[in-house]
Amino acid sequence: MSTTLFYLAIGIGLWLMGLHGLLATRQSIILVLAINIMSSGTFMVMVALATHSDPVDPVLQALVVTGLVVAVSATALALRLAASRRRRTEDDAT
Amino acid sequence: MPDAEWLFDGTLGILLLVLAGAALHARSLYAAVVMFIALGLMLALTWARLGAPDLALAEAAIGAGVTGALLFSTLYKAGMDRHKRATPNRIALLLPGLAFLLLLTAAWPLPEMHSPLPDQVMAHLKDSGVSHPVTAVLLNFRAWDTLLEVSVVLIALLGVRQLYPSHGEVPTPWPLMLAWGRLLAPLTVIVGGYLLWRGTDAPGGAFQAGTVLAAGGVALRLIGVLPPLGWHQWPVRLLVLAGVLVFVAVAALTAWLGQGWLHYPTGSSKVLILLIELMATASIATTLTLLVVGEKRELRP
């Protein structure tokens, strides 16, 4: 088994771990973590494939850089949504 | 006796999966966030191992740094610390195993395929104005993607502003933070500037540099050196919009006067790429700082 295949397997494992977290919990912060873990798994598959080709595939790597920045923006929005939903339910309760 | 490389790969792989599991199943949210940050650092190490230094830099700064700060600030502001534990059952363990095998058989033949793209990038690298292939792809060959990405960051900030505004007040800093903050902030400017400048011919670039600068901004805000920042201040607004505006202006000018949308004229590509990168760095640094430390309360719900 080559390095590429090993990291492909780890990437798939991370993705599934994230999916499991997404289905197993209802705590909003953990859901955000789970989605981030899923995206890390996807990135790992892409980077492992980029490393495999010779020369190293710069297009795949650039796509992952783009993906990282988009992921952090989405995380920021999701976390604020989670926090504001919680505050709204508290406001309704009082 | 396995050789050292396999030992390293195996340890890294197991650590990644264990940390991911620990982040999802930690008893307290605080522990979950700490595990997630550790996972981000291990991922950065993995990217470096897989020969992607650009990604390692970006992951260390963005994935582990900014995401961790965002998670902690959400925990602090919302004060959530309850975590319902899931009850595992047997089918829940069987299904992932099946899914893993299915996905692995799908991914197995992927490394056999060869994409013509790397050779094309290498063939046109000298026309792109920069000598680092990843930067060339990001800001020349696939500049459209990067333009949309800068827009996504802007849209995320606008979306966050529509929701409940954050407190804007920051916790009282502890003495070590006060002492180190002033020392770290100038260092982030040096490191950020270096990453930006080196990005043309070595790993680095606008996103990594912007994130490092944002870290400096957040540190300064937390020790109270920077006043509360907000959308109502025109310099902040200008900095946030600068990246998208300059990028769109360059794109429109090349479309009207040149050969096409984001098709830089030969000779001036390096200048244009540096201009776009500089503005994008400023925008990303300001936007991420705003996203993490929040704004002064200006709208009342």
PDB file of N, CA and C in Angstrom, chain A residues 1 3 5-10 12-14 16-17 20-21 24 27 29-30 33-34 36-37 40 43-44 47 49 51-52 55 57-58 61-64 66 68-69 72-73 76-77 79-81 84 86-88 91, chain B residues 6 9 12-13 16-17 20 24-25 36 43 46-47 49-52 55 58-59 62 67 71 74-75 78 80 82 86 96 100 103 107-108 111 118 121 134 137-138 145 149 153 156 159-160 163-166 297:
ATOM      1  N   MET A   1       0.856  -1.196   0.000  1.00  0.00           N
ATOM      2  CA  MET A   1       0.000   0.000   0.000  1.00  0.00           C
ATOM      3  C   MET A   1       0.888   1.242   0.000  1.00  0.00           C
ATOM      4  N   THR A   3       1.901   5.414   0.054  1.00  0.00           N
ATOM      5  CA  THR A   3       1.561   6.540   0.924  1.00  0.00           C
ATOM      6  C   THR A   3       0.259   7.200   0.483  1.00  0.00           C
ATOM      7  N   LEU A   5      -2.296   5.925  -1.082  1.00  0.00           N
ATOM      8  CA  LEU A   5      -3.477   5.138  -0.719  1.00  0.00           C
ATOM      9  C   LEU A   5      -3.741   5.205   0.776  1.00  0.00           C
ATOM     10  N   PHE A   6      -2.655   5.198   1.568  1.00  0.00           N
ATOM     11  CA  PHE A   6      -2.820   5.292   3.019  1.00  0.00           C
ATOM     12  C   PHE A   6      -3.539   6.586   3.385  1.00  0.00           C
ATOM     13  N   TYR A   7      -3.091   7.715   2.804  1.00  0.00           N
ATOM     14  CA  TYR A   7      -3.724   8.979   3.161  1.00  0.00           C
ATOM     15  C   TYR A   7      -5.119   9.105   2.556  1.00  0.00           C
ATOM     16  N   LEU A   8      -5.353   8.441   1.406  1.00  0.00           N
ATOM     17  CA  LEU A   8      -6.725   8.394   0.873  1.00  0.00           C
ATOM     18  C   LEU A   8      -7.641   7.731   1.887  1.00  0.00           C
ATOM     19  N   ALA A   9      -7.162   6.614   2.451  1.00  0.00           N
ATOM     20  CA  ALA A   9      -7.973   5.883   3.429  1.00  0.00           C
ATOM     21  C   ALA A   9      -8.212   6.730   4.676  1.00  0.00           C
ATOM     22  N   ILE A  10      -7.151   7.422   5.155  1.00  0.00           N
ATOM     23  CA  ILE A  10      -7.321   8.271   6.341  1.00  0.00           C
ATOM     24  C   ILE A  10      -8.306   9.401   6.048  1.00  0.00           C
ATOM     25  N   ILE A  12     -10.817   9.357   3.911  1.00  0.00           N
ATOM     26  CA  ILE A  12     -12.171   8.790   3.917  1.00  0.00           C
ATOM     27  C   ILE A  12     -12.616   8.526   5.352  1.00  0.00           C
ATOM     28  N   GLY A  13     -11.658   8.029   6.179  1.00  0.00           N
ATOM     29  CA  GLY A  13     -11.984   7.786   7.587  1.00  0.00           C
ATOM     30  C   GLY A  13     -12.401   9.061   8.299  1.00  0.00           C
ATOM     31  N   LEU A  14     -11.673  10.159   8.048  1.00  0.00           N
ATOM     32  CA  LEU A  14     -12.014  11.438   8.684  1.00  0.00           C
ATOM     33  C   LEU A  14     -13.393  11.906   8.240  1.00  0.00           C
ATOM     34  N   LEU A  16     -15.903  10.109   7.208  1.00  0.00           N
ATOM     35  CA  LEU A  16     -16.943   9.295   7.843  1.00  0.00           C
ATOM     36  C   LEU A  16     -17.102   9.660   9.319  1.00  0.00           C
ATOM     37  N   MET A  17     -15.952   9.937   9.962  1.00  0.00           N
ATOM     38  CA  MET A  17     -15.998  10.345  11.365  1.00  0.00           C
ATOM     39  C   MET A  17     -16.833  11.628  11.507  1.00  0.00           C
ATOM     40  N   HIS A  20     -20.467  10.802  11.028  1.00  0.00           N
ATOM     41  CA  HIS A  20     -20.972  10.167  12.243  1.00  0.00           C
ATOM     42  C   HIS A  20     -21.293  11.235  13.298  1.00  0.00           C
ATOM     43  N   GLY A  21     -20.358  12.205  13.451  1.00  0.00           N
ATOM     44  CA  GLY A  21     -20.605  13.272  14.421  1.00  0.00           C
ATOM     45  C   GLY A  21     -21.832  14.081  14.064  1.00  0.00           C
ATOM     46  N   ALA A  24     -24.806  11.977  15.065  1.00  0.00           N
ATOM     47  CA  ALA A  24     -24.929  11.465  16.422  1.00  0.00           C
ATOM     48  C   ALA A  24     -25.231  12.542  17.448  1.00  0.00           C
ATOM     49  N   GLN A  27     -25.875  19.021  19.487  1.00  0.00           N
ATOM     50  CA  GLN A  27     -25.232  20.211  20.053  1.00  0.00           C
ATOM     51  C   GLN A  27     -24.618  21.004  18.901  1.00  0.00           C
ATOM     52  N   ILE A  29     -22.427  23.437  18.375  1.00  0.00           N
ATOM     53  CA  ILE A  29     -20.978  23.637  18.175  1.00  0.00           C
ATOM     54  C   ILE A  29     -20.329  22.347  17.684  1.00  0.00           C
ATOM     55  N   ILE A  30     -20.792  21.203  18.231  1.00  0.00           N
ATOM     56  CA  ILE A  30     -20.236  19.922  17.792  1.00  0.00           C
ATOM     57  C   ILE A  30     -20.594  19.677  16.324  1.00  0.00           C
ATOM     58  N   LEU A  33     -18.105  21.481  14.323  1.00  0.00           N
ATOM     59  CA  LEU A  33     -16.839  20.732  14.326  1.00  0.00           C
ATOM     60  C   LEU A  33     -16.922  19.548  13.360  1.00  0.00           C
ATOM     61  N   ALA A  34     -18.078  18.847  13.367  1.00  0.00           N
ATOM     62  CA  ALA A  34     -18.225  17.669  12.520  1.00  0.00           C
ATOM     63  C   ALA A  34     -18.120  18.043  11.040  1.00  0.00           C
ATOM     64  N   ASN A  36     -16.531  20.577   9.829  1.00  0.00           N
ATOM     65  CA  ASN A  36     -15.132  20.913   9.568  1.00  0.00           C
ATOM     66  C   ASN A  36     -14.278  19.660   9.414  1.00  0.00           C
ATOM     67  N   ILE A  37     -14.571  18.627  10.217  1.00  0.00           N
ATOM     68  CA  ILE A  37     -13.796  17.386  10.107  1.00  0.00           C
ATOM     69  C   ILE A  37     -14.078  16.722   8.762  1.00  0.00           C
ATOM     70  N   SER A  40     -12.101  18.467   6.197  1.00  0.00           N
ATOM     71  CA  SER A  40     -10.685  18.095   6.282  1.00  0.00           C
ATOM     72  C   SER A  40     -10.436  16.770   5.586  1.00  0.00           C
ATOM     73  N   PHE A  43     -10.363  17.396   1.907  1.00  0.00           N
ATOM     74  CA  PHE A  43      -9.096  18.041   1.535  1.00  0.00           C
ATOM     75  C   PHE A  43      -7.973  17.005   1.500  1.00  0.00           C
ATOM     76  N   MET A  44      -8.018  16.060   2.471  1.00  0.00           N
ATOM     77  CA  MET A  44      -6.918  15.089   2.527  1.00  0.00           C
ATOM     78  C   MET A  44      -6.915  14.203   1.289  1.00  0.00           C
ATOM     79  N   VAL A  47      -5.428  16.357  -1.485  1.00  0.00           N
ATOM     80  CA  VAL A  47      -3.986  16.595  -1.363  1.00  0.00           C
ATOM     81  C   VAL A  47      -3.208  15.313  -1.640  1.00  0.00           C
ATOM     82  N   LEU A  49      -4.077  12.985  -3.663  1.00  0.00           N
ATOM     83  CA  LEU A  49      -4.052  12.814  -5.123  1.00  0.00           C
ATOM     84  C   LEU A  49      -3.081  13.795  -5.772  1.00  0.00           C
ATOM     85  N   THR A  51      -0.358  14.988  -4.502  1.00  0.00           N
ATOM     86  CA  THR A  51       1.019  14.566  -4.251  1.00  0.00           C
ATOM     87  C   THR A  51       1.407  13.410  -5.164  1.00  0.00           C
ATOM     88  N   HIS A  52       0.414  12.608  -5.524  1.00  0.00           N
ATOM     89  CA  HIS A  52       0.715  11.414  -6.289  1.00  0.00           C
ATOM     90  C   HIS A  52       1.271  11.741  -7.669  1.00  0.00           C
ATOM     91  N   PRO A  55       4.877  16.432 -11.989  1.00  0.00           N
ATOM     92  CA  PRO A  55       5.086  17.228 -10.782  1.00  0.00           C
ATOM     93  C   PRO A  55       3.823  17.324  -9.928  1.00  0.00           C
ATOM     94  N   ASP A  57       0.538  18.345  -8.350  1.00  0.00           N
ATOM     95  CA  ASP A  57      -0.541  19.050  -9.046  1.00  0.00           C
ATOM     96  C   ASP A  57      -0.875  20.374  -8.339  1.00  0.00           C
ATOM     97  N   PRO A  58      -0.468  21.534  -8.908  1.00  0.00           N
ATOM     98  CA  PRO A  58      -0.735  22.792  -8.211  1.00  0.00           C
ATOM     99  C   PRO A  58      -2.205  23.183  -8.247  1.00  0.00           C
ATOM    100  N   GLN A  61      -3.941  21.672  -5.221  1.00  0.00           N
ATOM    101  CA  GLN A  61      -3.505  22.354  -4.002  1.00  0.00           C
ATOM    102  C   GLN A  61      -4.128  23.735  -3.894  1.00  0.00           C
ATOM    103  N   ALA A  62      -4.189  24.462  -5.032  1.00  0.00           N
ATOM    104  CA  ALA A  62      -4.795  25.793  -4.999  1.00  0.00           C
ATOM    105  C   ALA A  62      -6.275  25.696  -4.648  1.00  0.00           C
ATOM    106  N   LEU A  63      -6.950  24.660  -5.160  1.00  0.00           N
ATOM    107  CA  LEU A  63      -8.368  24.478  -4.832  1.00  0.00           C
ATOM    108  C   LEU A  63      -8.549  24.250  -3.335  1.00  0.00           C
ATOM    109  N   VAL A  64      -7.605  23.504  -2.721  1.00  0.00           N
ATOM    110  CA  VAL A  64      -7.739  23.255  -1.287  1.00  0.00           C
ATOM    111  C   VAL A  64      -7.478  24.530  -0.488  1.00  0.00           C
ATOM    112  N   THR A  66      -8.226  27.522  -1.483  1.00  0.00           N
ATOM    113  CA  THR A  66      -9.501  28.219  -1.610  1.00  0.00           C
ATOM    114  C   THR A  66     -10.537  27.613  -0.668  1.00  0.00           C
ATOM    115  N   LEU A  68     -10.116  25.983   2.132  1.00  0.00           N
ATOM    116  CA  LEU A  68      -9.862  26.293   3.544  1.00  0.00           C
ATOM    117  C   LEU A  68     -10.452  27.645   3.921  1.00  0.00           C
ATOM    118  N   VAL A  69     -10.234  28.639   3.037  1.00  0.00           N
ATOM    119  CA  VAL A  69     -10.713  29.983   3.372  1.00  0.00           C
ATOM    120  C   VAL A  69     -12.238  30.011   3.361  1.00  0.00           C
ATOM    121  N   VAL A  72     -13.510  28.424   6.582  1.00  0.00           N
ATOM    122  CA  VAL A  72     -13.453  29.238   7.806  1.00  0.00           C
ATOM    123  C   VAL A  72     -14.541  30.310   7.770  1.00  0.00           C
ATOM    124  N   SER A  73     -14.861  30.857   6.565  1.00  0.00           N
ATOM    125  CA  SER A  73     -15.946  31.841   6.481  1.00  0.00           C
ATOM    126  C   SER A  73     -17.270  31.199   6.857  1.00  0.00           C
ATOM    127  N   ALA A  76     -17.502  30.676  10.564  1.00  0.00           N
ATOM    128  CA  ALA A  76     -17.813  31.904  11.302  1.00  0.00           C
ATOM    129  C   ALA A  76     -19.313  32.173  11.269  1.00  0.00           C
ATOM    130  N   LEU A  77     -19.917  32.039  10.078  1.00  0.00           N
ATOM    131  CA  LEU A  77     -21.348  32.301   9.941  1.00  0.00           C
ATOM    132  C   LEU A  77     -22.159  31.285  10.740  1.00  0.00           C
ATOM    133  N   LEU A  79     -21.251  29.519  13.371  1.00  0.00           N
ATOM    134  CA  LEU A  79     -21.128  29.701  14.817  1.00  0.00           C
ATOM    135  C   LEU A  79     -21.985  30.863  15.291  1.00  0.00           C
ATOM    136  N   ARG A  80     -22.022  31.940  14.478  1.00  0.00           N
ATOM    137  CA  ARG A  80     -22.845  33.077  14.890  1.00  0.00           C
ATOM    138  C   ARG A  80     -24.318  32.707  14.853  1.00  0.00           C
ATOM    139  N   LEU A  81     -24.706  31.901  13.857  1.00  0.00           N
ATOM    140  CA  LEU A  81     -26.094  31.422  13.784  1.00  0.00           C
ATOM    141  C   LEU A  81     -26.430  30.616  15.034  1.00  0.00           C
ATOM    142  N   SER A  84     -26.728  32.922  18.035  1.00  0.00           N
ATOM    143  CA  SER A  84     -27.898  33.805  18.030  1.00  0.00           C
ATOM    144  C   SER A  84     -29.182  33.007  18.219  1.00  0.00           C
ATOM    145  N   ARG A  86     -29.462  30.402  20.084  1.00  0.00           N
ATOM    146  CA  ARG A  86     -29.539  30.134  21.505  1.00  0.00           C
ATOM    147  C   ARG A  86     -30.017  31.359  22.256  1.00  0.00           C
ATOM    148  N   ARG A  87     -29.493  32.544  21.865  1.00  0.00           N
ATOM    149  CA  ARG A  87     -29.885  33.736  22.597  1.00  0.00           C
ATOM    150  C   ARG A  87     -31.368  34.061  22.368  1.00  0.00           C
ATOM    151  N   ARG A  88     -31.833  33.785  21.121  1.00  0.00           N
ATOM    152  CA  ARG A  88     -33.230  34.088  20.828  1.00  0.00           C
ATOM    153  C   ARG A  88     -34.153  33.203  21.660  1.00  0.00           C
ATOM    154  N   ASP A  91     -34.317  34.641  25.020  1.00  0.00           N
ATOM    155  CA  ASP A  91     -35.136  35.853  25.066  1.00  0.00           C
ATOM    156  C   ASP A  91     -36.615  35.501  25.107  1.00  0.00           C
TER     157      ASP A  91
ATOM    158  N   TRP B   6       7.054   4.943   7.492  1.00  0.00           N
ATOM    159  CA  TRP B   6       5.770   4.302   7.776  1.00  0.00           C
ATOM    160  C   TRP B   6       5.348   4.499   9.212  1.00  0.00           C
ATOM    161  N   ASP B   9       3.939   8.015   9.267  1.00  0.00           N
ATOM    162  CA  ASP B   9       2.622   8.072   8.625  1.00  0.00           C
ATOM    163  C   ASP B   9       1.557   7.404   9.483  1.00  0.00           C
ATOM    164  N   LEU B  12       0.732   9.438  12.574  1.00  0.00           N
ATOM    165  CA  LEU B  12      -0.023  10.633  12.196  1.00  0.00           C
ATOM    166  C   LEU B  12      -1.470  10.262  11.871  1.00  0.00           C
ATOM    167  N   GLY B  13      -1.644   9.179  11.102  1.00  0.00           N
ATOM    168  CA  GLY B  13      -2.991   8.770  10.709  1.00  0.00           C
ATOM    169  C   GLY B  13      -3.841   8.405  11.913  1.00  0.00           C
ATOM    170  N   LEU B  16      -4.764  11.498  13.882  1.00  0.00           N
ATOM    171  CA  LEU B  16      -5.811  12.293  13.235  1.00  0.00           C
ATOM    172  C   LEU B  16      -7.187  11.721  13.554  1.00  0.00           C
ATOM    173  N   LEU B  17      -7.328  10.400  13.376  1.00  0.00           N
ATOM    174  CA  LEU B  17      -8.638   9.787  13.601  1.00  0.00           C
ATOM    175  C   LEU B  17      -9.031   9.864  15.077  1.00  0.00           C
ATOM    176  N   ALA B  20     -10.035  13.403  15.951  1.00  0.00           N
ATOM    177  CA  ALA B  20     -11.356  13.730  15.401  1.00  0.00           C
ATOM    178  C   ALA B  20     -12.443  13.101  16.264  1.00  0.00           C
ATOM    179  N   LEU B  24     -15.327  15.037  18.764  1.00  0.00           N
ATOM    180  CA  LEU B  24     -16.770  14.844  18.632  1.00  0.00           C
ATOM    181  C   LEU B  24     -17.387  14.273  19.903  1.00  0.00           C
ATOM    182  N   HIS B  25     -16.592  13.577  20.721  1.00  0.00           N
ATOM    183  CA  HIS B  25     -17.179  12.895  21.873  1.00  0.00           C
ATOM    184  C   HIS B  25     -16.687  13.404  23.215  1.00  0.00           C
ATOM    185  N   PHE B  36     -10.114  19.857  18.760  1.00  0.00           N
ATOM    186  CA  PHE B  36     -10.236  20.265  17.367  1.00  0.00           C
ATOM    187  C   PHE B  36      -9.034  21.100  16.931  1.00  0.00           C
ATOM    188  N   LEU B  43      -3.218  18.264  11.169  1.00  0.00           N
ATOM    189  CA  LEU B  43      -3.508  18.357   9.734  1.00  0.00           C
ATOM    190  C   LEU B  43      -2.436  19.181   9.035  1.00  0.00           C
ATOM    191  N   THR B  46       0.344  17.068   8.461  1.00  0.00           N
ATOM    192  CA  THR B  46       0.067  16.133   7.365  1.00  0.00           C
ATOM    193  C   THR B  46       0.274  16.794   6.015  1.00  0.00           C
ATOM    194  N   TRP B  47      -0.202  18.044   5.872  1.00  0.00           N
ATOM    195  CA  TRP B  47      -0.025  18.717   4.579  1.00  0.00           C
ATOM    196  C   TRP B  47       1.462  18.885   4.285  1.00  0.00           C
ATOM    197  N   ARG B  49       3.819  16.945   5.325  1.00  0.00           N
ATOM    198  CA  ARG B  49       4.304  15.611   4.977  1.00  0.00           C
ATOM    199  C   ARG B  49       3.958  15.270   3.530  1.00  0.00           C
ATOM    200  N   LEU B  50       2.779  15.710   3.088  1.00  0.00           N
ATOM    201  CA  LEU B  50       2.334  15.379   1.733  1.00  0.00           C
ATOM    202  C   LEU B  50       2.886  16.363   0.698  1.00  0.00           C
ATOM    203  N   GLY B  51       3.841  17.187   1.087  1.00  0.00           N
ATOM    204  CA  GLY B  51       4.481  18.076   0.120  1.00  0.00           C
ATOM    205  C   GLY B  51       3.626  19.234  -0.315  1.00  0.00           C
ATOM    206  N   ALA B  52       2.814  19.772   0.600  1.00  0.00           N
ATOM    207  CA  ALA B  52       2.005  20.940   0.266  1.00  0.00           C
ATOM    208  C   ALA B  52       2.255  22.026   1.302  1.00  0.00           C
ATOM    209  N   LEU B  55      -0.385  24.753   1.879  1.00  0.00           N
ATOM    210  CA  LEU B  55      -1.532  24.304   2.659  1.00  0.00           C
ATOM    211  C   LEU B  55      -1.185  24.198   4.118  1.00  0.00           C
ATOM    212  N   ALA B  58      -1.380  27.609   5.490  1.00  0.00           N
ATOM    213  CA  ALA B  58      -2.757  28.076   5.558  1.00  0.00           C
ATOM    214  C   ALA B  58      -3.513  27.356   6.662  1.00  0.00           C
ATOM    215  N   GLU B  59      -3.281  26.034   6.787  1.00  0.00           N
ATOM    216  CA  GLU B  59      -4.017  25.265   7.792  1.00  0.00           C
ATOM    217  C   GLU B  59      -3.613  25.690   9.198  1.00  0.00           C
ATOM    218  N   ILE B  62      -5.146  29.325   9.446  1.00  0.00           N
ATOM    219  CA  ILE B  62      -6.599  29.440   9.315  1.00  0.00           C
ATOM    220  C   ILE B  62      -7.289  28.344  10.110  1.00  0.00           C
ATOM    221  N   THR B  67     -10.052  29.411  13.276  1.00  0.00           N
ATOM    222  CA  THR B  67     -11.230  28.625  13.649  1.00  0.00           C
ATOM    223  C   THR B  67     -11.263  28.403  15.154  1.00  0.00           C
ATOM    224  N   LEU B  71     -14.187  29.564  17.683  1.00  0.00           N
ATOM    225  CA  LEU B  71     -14.903  28.624  18.544  1.00  0.00           C
ATOM    226  C   LEU B  71     -14.854  29.093  19.998  1.00  0.00           C
ATOM    227  N   THR B  74     -17.084  32.056  20.543  1.00  0.00           N
ATOM    228  CA  THR B  74     -18.498  31.664  20.620  1.00  0.00           C
ATOM    229  C   THR B  74     -18.811  31.058  21.983  1.00  0.00           C
ATOM    230  N   LEU B  75     -17.900  30.211  22.479  1.00  0.00           N
ATOM    231  CA  LEU B  75     -18.112  29.609  23.794  1.00  0.00           C
ATOM    232  C   LEU B  75     -18.200  30.682  24.864  1.00  0.00           C
ATOM    233  N   ALA B  78     -21.553  32.907  24.205  1.00  0.00           N
ATOM    234  CA  ALA B  78     -22.838  32.250  24.404  1.00  0.00           C
ATOM    235  C   ALA B  78     -22.860  31.446  25.695  1.00  0.00           C
ATOM    236  N   MET B  80     -22.053  28.404  26.341  1.00  0.00           N
ATOM    237  CA  MET B  80     -22.644  27.068  26.236  1.00  0.00           C
ATOM    238  C   MET B  80     -21.672  26.059  26.840  1.00  0.00           C
ATOM    239  N   ARG B  82     -22.922  22.561  27.676  1.00  0.00           N
ATOM    240  CA  ARG B  82     -23.669  21.329  27.912  1.00  0.00           C
ATOM    241  C   ARG B  82     -23.451  20.451  26.701  1.00  0.00           C
ATOM    242  N   ALA B  86     -24.130  10.970  22.998  1.00  0.00           N
ATOM    243  CA  ALA B  86     -24.905  10.086  22.133  1.00  0.00           C
ATOM    244  C   ALA B  86     -24.772   8.651  22.632  1.00  0.00           C
ATOM    245  N   PRO B  96     -20.896   2.629   9.131  1.00  0.00           N
ATOM    246  CA  PRO B  96     -19.684   3.317   8.707  1.00  0.00           C
ATOM    247  C   PRO B  96     -18.657   2.363   8.106  1.00  0.00           C
ATOM    248  N   PHE B 100     -17.184   2.894   4.541  1.00  0.00           N
ATOM    249  CA  PHE B 100     -15.747   3.057   4.370  1.00  0.00           C
ATOM    250  C   PHE B 100     -15.247   2.178   3.220  1.00  0.00           C
ATOM    251  N   LEU B 103     -16.453   3.582  -0.154  1.00  0.00           N
ATOM    252  CA  LEU B 103     -15.718   4.779  -0.577  1.00  0.00           C
ATOM    253  C   LEU B 103     -14.285   4.418  -0.962  1.00  0.00           C
ATOM    254  N   ALA B 107     -12.287   5.126  -4.344  1.00  0.00           N
ATOM    255  CA  ALA B 107     -11.096   5.978  -4.407  1.00  0.00           C
ATOM    256  C   ALA B 107      -9.871   5.204  -4.881  1.00  0.00           C
ATOM    257  N   TRP B 108      -9.927   3.870  -4.803  1.00  0.00           N
ATOM    258  CA  TRP B 108      -8.762   3.044  -5.127  1.00  0.00           C
ATOM    259  C   TRP B 108      -8.165   3.345  -6.498  1.00  0.00           C
ATOM    260  N   PRO B 111      -5.650   7.191  -7.962  1.00  0.00           N
ATOM    261  CA  PRO B 111      -4.249   7.542  -8.209  1.00  0.00           C
ATOM    262  C   PRO B 111      -3.714   7.065  -9.553  1.00  0.00           C
ATOM    263  N   PRO B 118      -1.183  19.516 -14.415  1.00  0.00           N
ATOM    264  CA  PRO B 118       0.126  19.948 -13.907  1.00  0.00           C
ATOM    265  C   PRO B 118       1.110  20.301 -15.021  1.00  0.00           C
ATOM    266  N   VAL B 121       0.207  23.667 -16.474  1.00  0.00           N
ATOM    267  CA  VAL B 121       0.598  24.765 -15.586  1.00  0.00           C
ATOM    268  C   VAL B 121       2.097  25.019 -15.718  1.00  0.00           C
ATOM    269  N   VAL B 134       1.598  27.282  -7.327  1.00  0.00           N
ATOM    270  CA  VAL B 134       0.308  27.420  -6.639  1.00  0.00           C
ATOM    271  C   VAL B 134      -0.193  28.858  -6.719  1.00  0.00           C
ATOM    272  N   VAL B 137      -1.549  29.513 -10.166  1.00  0.00           N
ATOM    273  CA  VAL B 137      -2.903  28.985 -10.358  1.00  0.00           C
ATOM    274  C   VAL B 137      -3.916  29.861  -9.635  1.00  0.00           C
ATOM    275  N   LEU B 138      -3.595  30.251  -8.394  1.00  0.00           N
ATOM    276  CA  LEU B 138      -4.561  31.009  -7.591  1.00  0.00           C
ATOM    277  C   LEU B 138      -4.857  32.369  -8.190  1.00  0.00           C
ATOM    278  N   ASP B 145     -11.728  31.813  -9.440  1.00  0.00           N
ATOM    279  CA  ASP B 145     -11.999  31.136  -8.171  1.00  0.00           C
ATOM    280  C   ASP B 145     -11.644  32.039  -6.997  1.00  0.00           C
ATOM    281  N   GLU B 149     -13.819  33.584  -4.061  1.00  0.00           N
ATOM    282  CA  GLU B 149     -13.473  33.250  -2.685  1.00  0.00           C
ATOM    283  C   GLU B 149     -13.407  34.502  -1.812  1.00  0.00           C
ATOM    284  N   VAL B 153     -15.792  35.469   1.549  1.00  0.00           N
ATOM    285  CA  VAL B 153     -15.367  35.988   2.849  1.00  0.00           C
ATOM    286  C   VAL B 153     -16.174  37.241   3.192  1.00  0.00           C
ATOM    287  N   ALA B 156     -19.730  36.310   4.082  1.00  0.00           N
ATOM    288  CA  ALA B 156     -19.816  35.754   5.436  1.00  0.00           C
ATOM    289  C   ALA B 156     -19.859  36.876   6.468  1.00  0.00           C
ATOM    290  N   GLY B 159     -23.225  38.452   6.352  1.00  0.00           N
ATOM    291  CA  GLY B 159     -24.207  37.563   6.958  1.00  0.00           C
ATOM    292  C   GLY B 159     -24.138  37.623   8.471  1.00  0.00           C
ATOM    293  N   VAL B 160     -22.905  37.625   9.006  1.00  0.00           N
ATOM    294  CA  VAL B 160     -22.733  37.683  10.453  1.00  0.00           C
ATOM    295  C   VAL B 160     -23.323  38.983  10.999  1.00  0.00           C
ATOM    296  N   LEU B 163     -27.073  38.968  11.810  1.00  0.00           N
ATOM    297  CA  LEU B 163     -27.553  38.229  12.979  1.00  0.00           C
ATOM    298  C   LEU B 163     -27.386  39.106  14.215  1.00  0.00           C
ATOM    299  N   TYR B 164     -27.671  38.521  15.356  1.00  0.00           N
ATOM    300  CA  TYR B 164     -27.494  39.280  16.589  1.00  0.00           C
ATOM    301  C   TYR B 164     -26.074  39.803  16.658  1.00  0.00           C
ATOM    302  N   PRO B 165     -25.888  41.106  16.914  1.00  0.00           N
ATOM    303  CA  PRO B 165     -24.512  41.595  17.033  1.00  0.00           C
ATOM    304  C   PRO B 165     -23.875  41.028  18.298  1.00  0.00           C
ATOM    305  N   SER B 166     -22.564  40.800  18.204  1.00  0.00           N
ATOM    306  CA  SER B 166     -21.879  40.256  19.373  1.00  0.00           C
ATOM    307  C   SER B 166     -21.699  41.358  20.403  1.00  0.00           C
ATOM    308  N   ARG B 297     -21.463  47.257  19.710  1.00  0.00           N
ATOM    309  CA  ARG B 297     -22.908  47.111  19.522  1.00  0.00           C
ATOM    310  C   ARG B 297     -23.461  48.366  18.862  1.00  0.00           C
TER     311      ARG B 297
END
